[in-house]
Amino acid sequence: MTLHIETPLVRSDILSDLVNKDIRLKLDALQPSGSFKIRGIGYACEHHAGRGAKAFLSSSGGNAGMAVAYAGKKLGIPVKVVVPETTTPRSIGLLEEDNAEVIIHGTSWLEANILAQSIMTDETAFIHPFDDELLWLGHSSMIDEIHTTEFKPDLIILSVGGGGLLAGVIQGLMKNNWEDIPIMTVETAGAASLNRSLKNGKIVELKKITSLATSLGAKKVSEGAFQLAKDHKITSTLVSDLDTLTACERFLSDHKILVEPACGAALSPVYNKMQDLRNFNKILVIVCGGSTTSIDDIRNGITALTN
Ligand SMILES: *Cc1c(COP(=O)(O)O)cnc(C)c1O
């Protein structure tokens, strides 16, 4: 048994016709916690439960925290999530619905995380949102599932925050002897930590995040993800916040699935018919999901950016 589900891989006729290519969607928006994160976090939580952890701790008010809350609920292990005051009531509500104890502390993630570290005990497992090899192994199951189908993509498009998803996908490709498949990484311009790092040949820490795609808002990618990315064929792409919001709105209309801007980023190259797609025909988009926004947030964001 795993805490994640095997998700559908579907051909999108609408997107395929739009760019005149074969576009397939890996629908991880349908995971029980609302995003792909339960793959890796579920795997890590099961691992820690197996070695006797009595509590799980997270400092993410986003999809990582939600995945930890869901995993703890399913495994019968109590979960504490420490979040900064900036966390929306909506996110706190979702965490509490899954029985997590939410501790609100500090004005930034940094302060929340310091408190989280200070309440750690020997029996607590701290679950990092992206920088953990257990997570990457869990995320790699996504590629295992695609490998069992007849479809071999010639390009994979995914979004990047701290690089956990990217690291998991690259490891999944290596495991399945698919390391020849190139990846298009997508970030918003205000959260371009991987893009800047690849350009500089070393990890660059951003001074601040200026993107509405909050789930992509890691100031720097993990060392492990950066090393894997450096050795893989990567096209690093930047899109605007407006692109990602528009992609979310169009995707809802086209496929009846609401995803958050972090995921709209991965859909943007197709909706924007980007030139970088011209040499590829069988394109897999990882629809990573996300529960941190509502359609009203997305529409209000579009209005604010176009006025
Ligand atoms: C976490 C997350 C990302 C980014 O994943 P990283 O592993 O941090 O790179 C993208 N989209 C959604 C919806 C997420 O929750």
Tab-separated table of C-alpha atoms and ligand atoms in Angstrom:
chain	number	residue	atom	x	y	z
A	1	MET	CA	0.000	0.000	0.000
A	2	THR	CA	1.191	3.527	-0.675
A	3	LEU	CA	-0.262	6.811	0.482
A	4	HIS	CA	-0.286	8.177	-3.062
A	5	ILE	CA	-2.342	6.826	-5.940
A	6	GLU	CA	-1.324	5.878	-9.466
A	7	THR	CA	-2.579	8.868	-11.455
A	8	PRO	CA	-4.053	8.913	-14.969
A	9	LEU	CA	-1.868	9.693	-17.966
A	10	VAL	CA	-4.199	11.240	-20.511
A	11	ARG	CA	-3.821	12.704	-23.957
A	12	SER	CA	-5.156	16.258	-24.126
A	13	ASP	CA	-6.861	16.724	-27.472
A	14	ILE	CA	-7.338	20.436	-26.794
A	15	LEU	CA	-3.668	21.105	-26.020
A	16	SER	CA	-2.480	18.699	-28.718
A	17	ASP	CA	-4.532	20.559	-31.340
A	18	LEU	CA	-3.364	23.923	-30.008
A	19	VAL	CA	0.317	23.203	-30.711
A	20	ASN	CA	-0.133	20.433	-33.283
A	21	LYS	CA	1.746	17.901	-31.151
A	22	ASP	CA	0.908	14.921	-28.970
A	23	ILE	CA	0.452	16.408	-25.488
A	24	ARG	CA	-0.016	14.022	-22.560
A	25	LEU	CA	-0.848	15.052	-19.023
A	26	LYS	CA	0.277	13.242	-15.874
A	27	LEU	CA	-2.578	14.231	-13.600
A	28	ASP	CA	-0.969	14.439	-10.187
A	29	ALA	CA	-3.476	17.149	-9.295
A	30	LEU	CA	-5.713	14.163	-8.540
A	31	GLN	CA	-3.537	12.892	-5.677
A	32	PRO	CA	-5.430	12.672	-2.368
A	33	SER	CA	-3.522	15.595	-0.811
A	34	GLY	CA	-4.032	17.695	-3.955
A	35	SER	CA	-0.502	17.600	-5.362
A	36	PHE	CA	2.369	15.297	-6.364
A	37	LYS	CA	4.003	16.007	-2.985
A	38	ILE	CA	2.265	13.060	-1.325
A	39	ARG	CA	4.389	10.710	-3.465
A	40	GLY	CA	7.639	11.705	-1.802
A	41	ILE	CA	6.284	12.865	1.516
A	42	GLY	CA	4.124	9.766	1.868
A	43	TYR	CA	7.173	7.629	1.179
A	44	ALA	CA	9.296	9.538	3.714
A	45	CYS	CA	6.553	9.426	6.375
A	46	GLU	CA	6.102	5.667	5.949
A	47	HIS	CA	9.850	5.236	6.245
A	48	HIS	CA	10.010	7.261	9.469
A	49	ALA	CA	6.948	5.522	10.907
A	50	GLY	CA	8.675	2.196	10.202
A	51	ARG	CA	11.713	3.195	12.221
A	52	GLY	CA	9.554	4.285	15.164
A	53	ALA	CA	8.837	8.026	14.706
A	54	LYS	CA	6.021	9.109	17.026
A	55	ALA	CA	5.286	12.535	15.476
A	56	PHE	CA	5.757	14.389	12.205
A	57	LEU	CA	6.768	18.024	12.001
A	58	SER	CA	6.623	20.398	9.027
A	59	SER	CA	7.151	24.114	8.549
A	60	SER	CA	5.216	24.387	5.300
A	61	GLY	CA	1.799	26.010	5.092
A	62	GLY	CA	1.585	24.883	1.476
A	63	ASN	CA	1.217	21.587	-0.331
A	64	ALA	CA	4.123	19.974	1.534
A	65	GLY	CA	2.476	20.637	4.892
A	66	MET	CA	-0.815	19.330	3.504
A	67	ALA	CA	0.861	16.130	2.356
A	68	VAL	CA	2.450	15.625	5.802
A	69	ALA	CA	-0.939	16.213	7.464
A	70	TYR	CA	-2.590	13.699	5.152
A	71	ALA	CA	0.175	11.110	5.685
A	72	GLY	CA	0.004	11.510	9.462
A	73	LYS	CA	-3.765	11.109	9.443
A	74	LYS	CA	-3.528	7.903	7.387
A	75	LEU	CA	-0.672	6.466	9.468
A	76	GLY	CA	-2.231	7.475	12.801
A	77	ILE	CA	0.723	9.682	13.719
A	78	PRO	CA	0.198	13.213	15.105
A	79	VAL	CA	1.379	16.121	12.943
A	80	LYS	CA	2.489	19.612	13.921
A	81	VAL	CA	2.877	22.277	11.262
A	82	VAL	CA	4.539	25.583	12.184
A	83	VAL	CA	3.606	28.367	9.761
A	84	PRO	CA	4.246	32.117	9.614
A	85	GLU	CA	1.513	34.722	10.166
A	86	THR	CA	1.351	35.282	6.395
A	87	THR	CA	-0.260	31.869	5.863
A	88	THR	CA	-3.803	32.175	4.534
A	89	PRO	CA	-6.777	31.083	6.654
A	90	ARG	CA	-7.659	28.787	3.762
A	91	SER	CA	-4.372	26.864	4.032
A	92	ILE	CA	-4.621	26.676	7.822
A	93	GLY	CA	-8.171	25.353	7.462
A	94	LEU	CA	-7.032	22.618	5.053
A	95	LEU	CA	-4.264	21.546	7.452
A	96	GLU	CA	-6.669	21.434	10.380
A	97	GLU	CA	-9.194	19.435	8.370
A	98	ASP	CA	-6.559	16.705	8.220
A	99	ASN	CA	-6.154	16.898	12.016
A	100	ALA	CA	-2.774	18.676	11.985
A	101	GLU	CA	-1.964	20.955	14.900
A	102	VAL	CA	-1.133	24.320	13.323
A	103	ILE	CA	1.221	26.619	15.240
A	104	ILE	CA	1.336	30.167	13.894
A	105	HIS	CA	4.642	31.856	14.594
A	106	GLY	CA	6.744	34.677	13.164
A	107	THR	CA	6.480	36.930	10.146
A	108	SER	CA	8.421	34.736	7.722
A	109	TRP	CA	9.061	31.099	6.966
A	110	LEU	CA	12.532	31.505	8.470
A	111	GLU	CA	11.114	32.358	11.894
A	112	ALA	CA	8.485	29.621	11.718
A	113	ASN	CA	11.158	27.110	10.792
A	114	ILE	CA	13.388	28.146	13.718
A	115	LEU	CA	10.534	27.466	16.133
A	116	ALA	CA	9.817	24.156	14.372
A	117	GLN	CA	13.444	23.053	14.807
A	118	SER	CA	13.348	24.036	18.489
A	119	ILE	CA	10.390	21.738	19.278
A	120	MET	CA	11.993	18.676	17.652
A	121	THR	CA	12.478	15.643	19.878
A	122	ASP	CA	14.251	12.321	19.228
A	123	GLU	CA	10.922	10.772	18.326
A	124	THR	CA	9.884	13.499	15.872
A	125	ALA	CA	10.557	13.220	12.147
A	126	PHE	CA	11.010	16.606	10.457
A	127	ILE	CA	9.755	16.425	6.872
A	128	HIS	CA	11.509	18.854	4.531
A	129	PRO	CA	9.408	20.141	1.612
A	130	PHE	CA	11.986	19.358	-1.114
A	131	ASP	CA	15.532	18.607	0.060
A	132	ASP	CA	15.426	14.933	1.019
A	133	GLU	CA	16.486	11.813	-0.904
A	134	LEU	CA	13.496	9.903	0.474
A	135	LEU	CA	11.234	12.463	-1.167
A	136	TRP	CA	13.002	12.146	-4.501
A	137	LEU	CA	12.667	8.376	-4.441
A	138	GLY	CA	8.960	8.756	-3.737
A	139	HIS	CA	8.494	11.332	-6.507
A	140	SER	CA	10.297	9.033	-8.974
A	141	SER	CA	7.310	6.633	-8.871
A	142	MET	CA	5.652	9.039	-11.309
A	143	ILE	CA	8.141	8.061	-14.012
A	144	ASP	CA	7.808	4.348	-13.155
A	145	GLU	CA	4.079	4.651	-13.884
A	146	ILE	CA	4.636	6.319	-17.256
A	147	HIS	CA	7.308	3.763	-18.169
A	148	THR	CA	4.756	0.948	-17.907
A	149	THR	CA	2.615	2.545	-20.656
A	150	GLU	CA	3.376	2.513	-24.384
A	151	PHE	CA	4.100	6.254	-24.321
A	152	LYS	CA	7.719	7.448	-24.255
A	153	PRO	CA	7.833	11.260	-24.212
A	154	ASP	CA	10.509	13.160	-26.137
A	155	LEU	CA	10.179	16.072	-23.705
A	156	ILE	CA	8.971	16.398	-20.113
A	157	ILE	CA	7.748	19.782	-18.843
A	158	LEU	CA	7.636	20.415	-15.098
A	159	SER	CA	7.783	23.337	-12.697
A	160	VAL	CA	10.587	23.932	-10.201
A	161	GLY	CA	10.554	25.396	-6.705
A	162	GLY	CA	13.235	23.880	-4.498
A	163	GLY	CA	13.853	21.151	-7.049
A	164	GLY	CA	12.413	18.098	-5.303
A	165	LEU	CA	10.086	17.232	-8.167
A	166	LEU	CA	12.886	17.746	-10.687
A	167	ALA	CA	15.313	15.556	-8.706
A	168	GLY	CA	12.697	12.815	-8.386
A	169	VAL	CA	11.887	12.906	-12.094
A	170	ILE	CA	15.563	12.758	-13.116
A	171	GLN	CA	16.135	9.834	-10.756
A	172	GLY	CA	13.039	8.115	-12.126
A	173	LEU	CA	14.346	8.572	-15.667
A	174	MET	CA	17.732	7.104	-14.662
A	175	LYS	CA	16.080	4.146	-12.933
A	176	ASN	CA	14.129	3.343	-16.102
A	177	ASN	CA	16.990	3.905	-18.573
A	178	TRP	CA	15.216	6.973	-19.922
A	179	GLU	CA	17.952	9.476	-19.072
A	180	ASP	CA	18.017	10.546	-22.738
A	181	ILE	CA	14.662	12.349	-22.329
A	182	PRO	CA	15.224	16.110	-21.994
A	183	ILE	CA	13.349	18.191	-19.425
A	184	MET	CA	11.976	21.697	-19.768
A	185	THR	CA	12.011	23.266	-16.309
A	186	VAL	CA	9.615	26.157	-15.769
A	187	GLU	CA	9.850	28.860	-13.129
A	188	THR	CA	8.206	32.239	-12.828
A	189	ALA	CA	10.521	35.191	-13.378
A	190	GLY	CA	10.174	36.222	-9.722
A	191	ALA	CA	11.208	32.797	-8.417
A	192	ALA	CA	13.954	31.847	-10.870
A	193	SER	CA	16.347	30.107	-8.478
A	194	LEU	CA	17.216	27.170	-10.760
A	195	ASN	CA	17.471	29.341	-13.865
A	196	ARG	CA	19.922	31.699	-12.178
A	197	SER	CA	21.939	28.833	-10.745
A	198	LEU	CA	22.248	26.982	-14.063
A	199	LYS	CA	23.362	30.227	-15.750
A	200	ASN	CA	26.001	30.853	-13.085
A	201	GLY	CA	27.209	27.264	-12.875
A	202	LYS	CA	26.686	27.309	-9.119
A	203	ILE	CA	23.789	27.699	-6.717
A	204	VAL	CA	22.534	31.272	-6.521
A	205	GLU	CA	20.394	32.382	-3.592
A	206	LEU	CA	17.706	34.881	-4.595
A	207	LYS	CA	17.423	37.997	-2.418
A	208	LYS	CA	13.663	37.788	-2.482
A	209	ILE	CA	10.755	36.057	-4.139
A	210	THR	CA	8.417	38.288	-6.125
A	211	SER	CA	6.051	35.730	-7.638
A	212	LEU	CA	2.409	34.901	-6.978
A	213	ALA	CA	3.306	31.262	-7.593
A	214	THR	CA	4.117	30.805	-3.917
A	215	SER	CA	4.802	27.076	-4.163
A	216	LEU	CA	7.753	27.877	-6.450
A	217	GLY	CA	9.131	30.370	-3.935
A	218	ALA	CA	12.315	28.660	-2.737
A	219	LYS	CA	15.158	31.181	-2.567
A	220	LYS	CA	17.577	28.479	-3.619
A	221	VAL	CA	17.329	24.997	-5.028
A	222	SER	CA	18.834	22.102	-3.122
A	223	GLU	CA	22.408	21.066	-3.828
A	224	GLY	CA	21.264	17.557	-4.808
A	225	ALA	CA	18.707	18.814	-7.318
A	226	PHE	CA	21.253	21.239	-8.791
A	227	GLN	CA	23.843	18.492	-9.311
A	228	LEU	CA	21.284	16.218	-10.993
A	229	ALA	CA	20.075	19.105	-13.184
A	230	LYS	CA	23.614	20.031	-14.267
A	231	ASP	CA	24.157	16.523	-15.638
A	232	HIS	CA	20.819	16.316	-17.458
A	233	LYS	CA	19.644	17.850	-20.720
A	234	ILE	CA	17.596	20.791	-19.388
A	235	THR	CA	15.941	23.731	-21.083
A	236	SER	CA	15.318	26.253	-18.338
A	237	THR	CA	12.320	28.450	-19.108
A	238	LEU	CA	10.860	31.484	-17.368
A	239	VAL	CA	7.237	32.590	-17.574
A	240	SER	CA	5.382	35.557	-16.100
A	241	ASP	CA	2.889	35.421	-13.258
A	242	LEU	CA	0.188	36.461	-15.704
A	243	ASP	CA	1.086	33.497	-17.941
A	244	THR	CA	0.704	31.046	-15.068
A	245	LEU	CA	-2.593	32.510	-13.851
A	246	THR	CA	-3.995	32.530	-17.364
A	247	ALA	CA	-2.897	28.929	-17.840
A	248	CYS	CA	-4.740	27.958	-14.633
A	249	GLU	CA	-7.908	29.633	-15.834
A	250	ARG	CA	-7.715	28.062	-19.290
A	251	PHE	CA	-6.873	24.631	-17.865
A	252	LEU	CA	-9.944	24.775	-15.642
A	253	SER	CA	-12.072	25.589	-18.639
A	254	ASP	CA	-10.416	22.960	-20.889
A	255	HIS	CA	-10.003	20.090	-18.422
A	256	LYS	CA	-12.257	20.966	-15.466
A	257	ILE	CA	-9.350	20.724	-13.022
A	258	LEU	CA	-8.305	23.663	-10.854
A	259	VAL	CA	-4.556	23.837	-10.287
A	260	GLU	CA	-2.542	26.528	-8.538
A	261	PRO	CA	-0.164	28.964	-10.276
A	262	ALA	CA	2.886	26.795	-9.488
A	263	CYS	CA	1.321	24.192	-11.757
A	264	GLY	CA	-0.003	26.702	-14.279
A	265	ALA	CA	3.677	27.517	-14.845
A	266	ALA	CA	4.264	24.039	-16.297
A	267	LEU	CA	1.230	24.430	-18.580
A	268	SER	CA	2.266	27.898	-19.794
A	269	PRO	CA	4.808	26.840	-22.454
A	270	VAL	CA	2.043	24.896	-24.217
A	271	TYR	CA	-0.631	27.574	-23.847
A	272	ASN	CA	1.934	30.156	-25.008
A	273	LYS	CA	2.967	27.932	-27.956
A	274	MET	CA	6.574	28.539	-27.033
A	275	GLN	CA	9.197	28.322	-29.746
A	276	ASP	CA	11.280	26.017	-27.544
A	277	LEU	CA	8.734	23.262	-28.162
A	278	ARG	CA	9.301	23.214	-31.915
A	279	ASN	CA	11.714	20.264	-31.993
A	280	PHE	CA	9.526	17.985	-29.882
A	281	ASN	CA	6.407	15.987	-30.688
A	282	LYS	CA	5.548	13.733	-27.762
A	283	ILE	CA	5.363	16.041	-24.808
A	284	LEU	CA	4.547	15.075	-21.249
A	285	VAL	CA	3.367	17.840	-18.925
A	286	ILE	CA	3.459	17.041	-15.223
A	287	VAL	CA	0.241	18.515	-13.849
A	288	CYS	CA	1.581	18.765	-10.319
A	289	GLY	CA	-1.642	20.201	-8.845
A	290	GLY	CA	-1.755	22.281	-5.673
A	291	SER	CA	-4.471	23.328	-3.226
A	292	THR	CA	-3.308	26.739	-2.059
A	293	THR	CA	-5.499	28.869	-4.341
A	294	SER	CA	-9.118	29.241	-5.372
A	295	ILE	CA	-10.550	30.294	-8.728
A	296	ASP	CA	-11.380	33.685	-7.166
A	297	ASP	CA	-7.710	34.155	-6.186
A	298	ILE	CA	-6.690	33.331	-9.748
A	299	ARG	CA	-9.233	35.655	-11.375
A	300	ASN	CA	-8.439	38.478	-8.933
A	301	GLY	CA	-4.760	38.002	-9.722
A	302	ILE	CA	-5.419	38.259	-13.456
A	303	THR	CA	-7.474	41.427	-12.930
A	304	ALA	CA	-4.758	42.990	-10.766
A	305	LEU	CA	-2.024	42.207	-13.313
A	306	THR	CA	-3.943	43.438	-16.358
A	307	ASN	CA	-5.142	46.768	-14.895
B	1	LIG	C1	6.027	21.997	-4.299
B	1	LIG	C2	5.375	22.299	-5.558
B	1	LIG	C3	6.101	22.604	-6.723
B	1	LIG	C4	7.598	22.687	-6.746
B	1	LIG	O1	8.210	21.494	-6.336
B	1	LIG	P1	9.713	21.507	-5.816
B	1	LIG	O2	9.951	20.098	-5.424
B	1	LIG	O3	9.799	22.446	-4.652
B	1	LIG	O4	10.565	21.951	-6.937
B	1	LIG	C5	5.394	22.831	-7.884
B	1	LIG	N1	4.052	22.785	-7.915
B	1	LIG	C6	3.323	22.499	-6.822
B	1	LIG	C7	1.849	22.483	-6.946
B	1	LIG	C8	3.955	22.248	-5.612
B	1	LIG	O5	3.224	21.956	-4.539
